[in-house]
Amino acid sequence: VSQMNRRFRRARGLSPKKYWLDLRLAKAEEHLRRSDGKIAGIAEELGFSDSHFFTKWFTNRIGMPPGEFRKRCQAGRF
């Protein structure tokens, strides 16, 4: 495992965990921009155990809750 982590870090410039979290965040942003689906549905689709945890995680990463992010995107302010 540690050898794979080192090789991945050398190839990508970041750890596999960081890469996965960044990819997951990009997918969350994409879903929020392009769909009107419920936050709970997006959380489930991205593999989160519940929408509350997804909201906390997203808010910590972006600085605003998913609903606010979606509103700003729809208003053209993000």
Coordinates of C-alpha atoms in Angstrom, one line a residue:
V1 CA 0.0 0.0 0.0
S2 CA 2.7 2.5 0.9
Q3 CA 4.6 1.8 -2.3
M4 CA 1.4 2.4 -4.3
N5 CA 0.9 5.7 -2.4
R6 CA 4.4 6.8 -3.2
R7 CA 4.0 6.0 -6.9
F8 CA 0.6 7.7 -7.1
R9 CA 2.0 10.8 -5.3
R10 CA 4.9 10.9 -7.7
A11 CA 2.7 10.5 -10.8
R12 CA -0.1 12.9 -9.7
G13 CA 1.6 15.2 -7.2
L14 CA -0.9 14.3 -4.4
S15 CA -2.0 11.4 -2.3
P16 CA -4.7 9.0 -3.5
K17 CA -7.0 10.2 -0.7
K18 CA -6.6 13.8 -1.6
Y19 CA -7.1 12.9 -5.3
W20 CA -10.3 11.0 -4.4
L21 CA -11.6 13.9 -2.2
D22 CA -10.9 16.4 -4.9
L23 CA -12.7 14.3 -7.5
R24 CA -15.6 13.8 -5.2
L25 CA -15.9 17.5 -4.6
A26 CA -15.8 18.2 -8.4
K27 CA -18.6 15.7 -8.9
A28 CA -20.6 17.3 -6.1
E29 CA -20.2 20.8 -7.7
E30 CA -21.1 19.4 -11.1
H31 CA -24.3 17.8 -9.8
L32 CA -25.3 20.9 -7.9
R33 CA -24.7 23.1 -11.0
R34 CA -26.5 20.9 -13.5
S35 CA -29.4 19.3 -11.6
D36 CA -32.3 20.2 -9.5
G37 CA -32.1 16.9 -7.6
K38 CA -32.4 16.8 -3.9
I39 CA -29.3 17.3 -1.8
A40 CA -30.0 13.9 -0.2
G41 CA -30.0 12.2 -3.6
I42 CA -26.7 13.8 -4.6
A43 CA -25.2 12.8 -1.3
E44 CA -26.3 9.2 -1.8
E45 CA -25.1 9.1 -5.4
L46 CA -21.7 10.3 -4.3
G47 CA -21.5 7.6 -1.6
F48 CA -22.2 9.6 1.5
S49 CA -24.0 7.9 4.3
D50 CA -26.5 10.8 4.8
S51 CA -27.2 14.3 3.6
H52 CA -26.2 15.9 6.9
F53 CA -22.7 14.6 6.6
F54 CA -22.5 15.6 3.0
T55 CA -23.6 19.1 3.8
K56 CA -21.0 19.4 6.6
W57 CA -18.3 18.0 4.3
F58 CA -19.2 20.3 1.4
T59 CA -19.5 23.4 3.7
N60 CA -16.0 22.7 5.1
R61 CA -14.5 22.3 1.7
I62 CA -16.3 25.2 -0.2
G63 CA -17.3 27.5 2.6
M64 CA -21.0 27.4 2.0
P65 CA -23.7 24.7 2.2
P66 CA -24.7 22.9 -1.0
G67 CA -28.0 24.7 -1.3
E68 CA -26.4 28.1 -1.2
F69 CA -23.8 27.0 -3.7
R70 CA -26.6 25.9 -6.1
K71 CA -28.5 29.2 -5.7
R72 CA -25.4 31.2 -6.4
C73 CA -24.6 29.1 -9.5
Q74 CA -28.1 29.5 -10.8
A75 CA -27.9 33.2 -10.2
G76 CA -24.6 33.4 -12.1
R77 CA -22.7 34.5 -9.0
F78 CA -20.4 31.6 -8.8

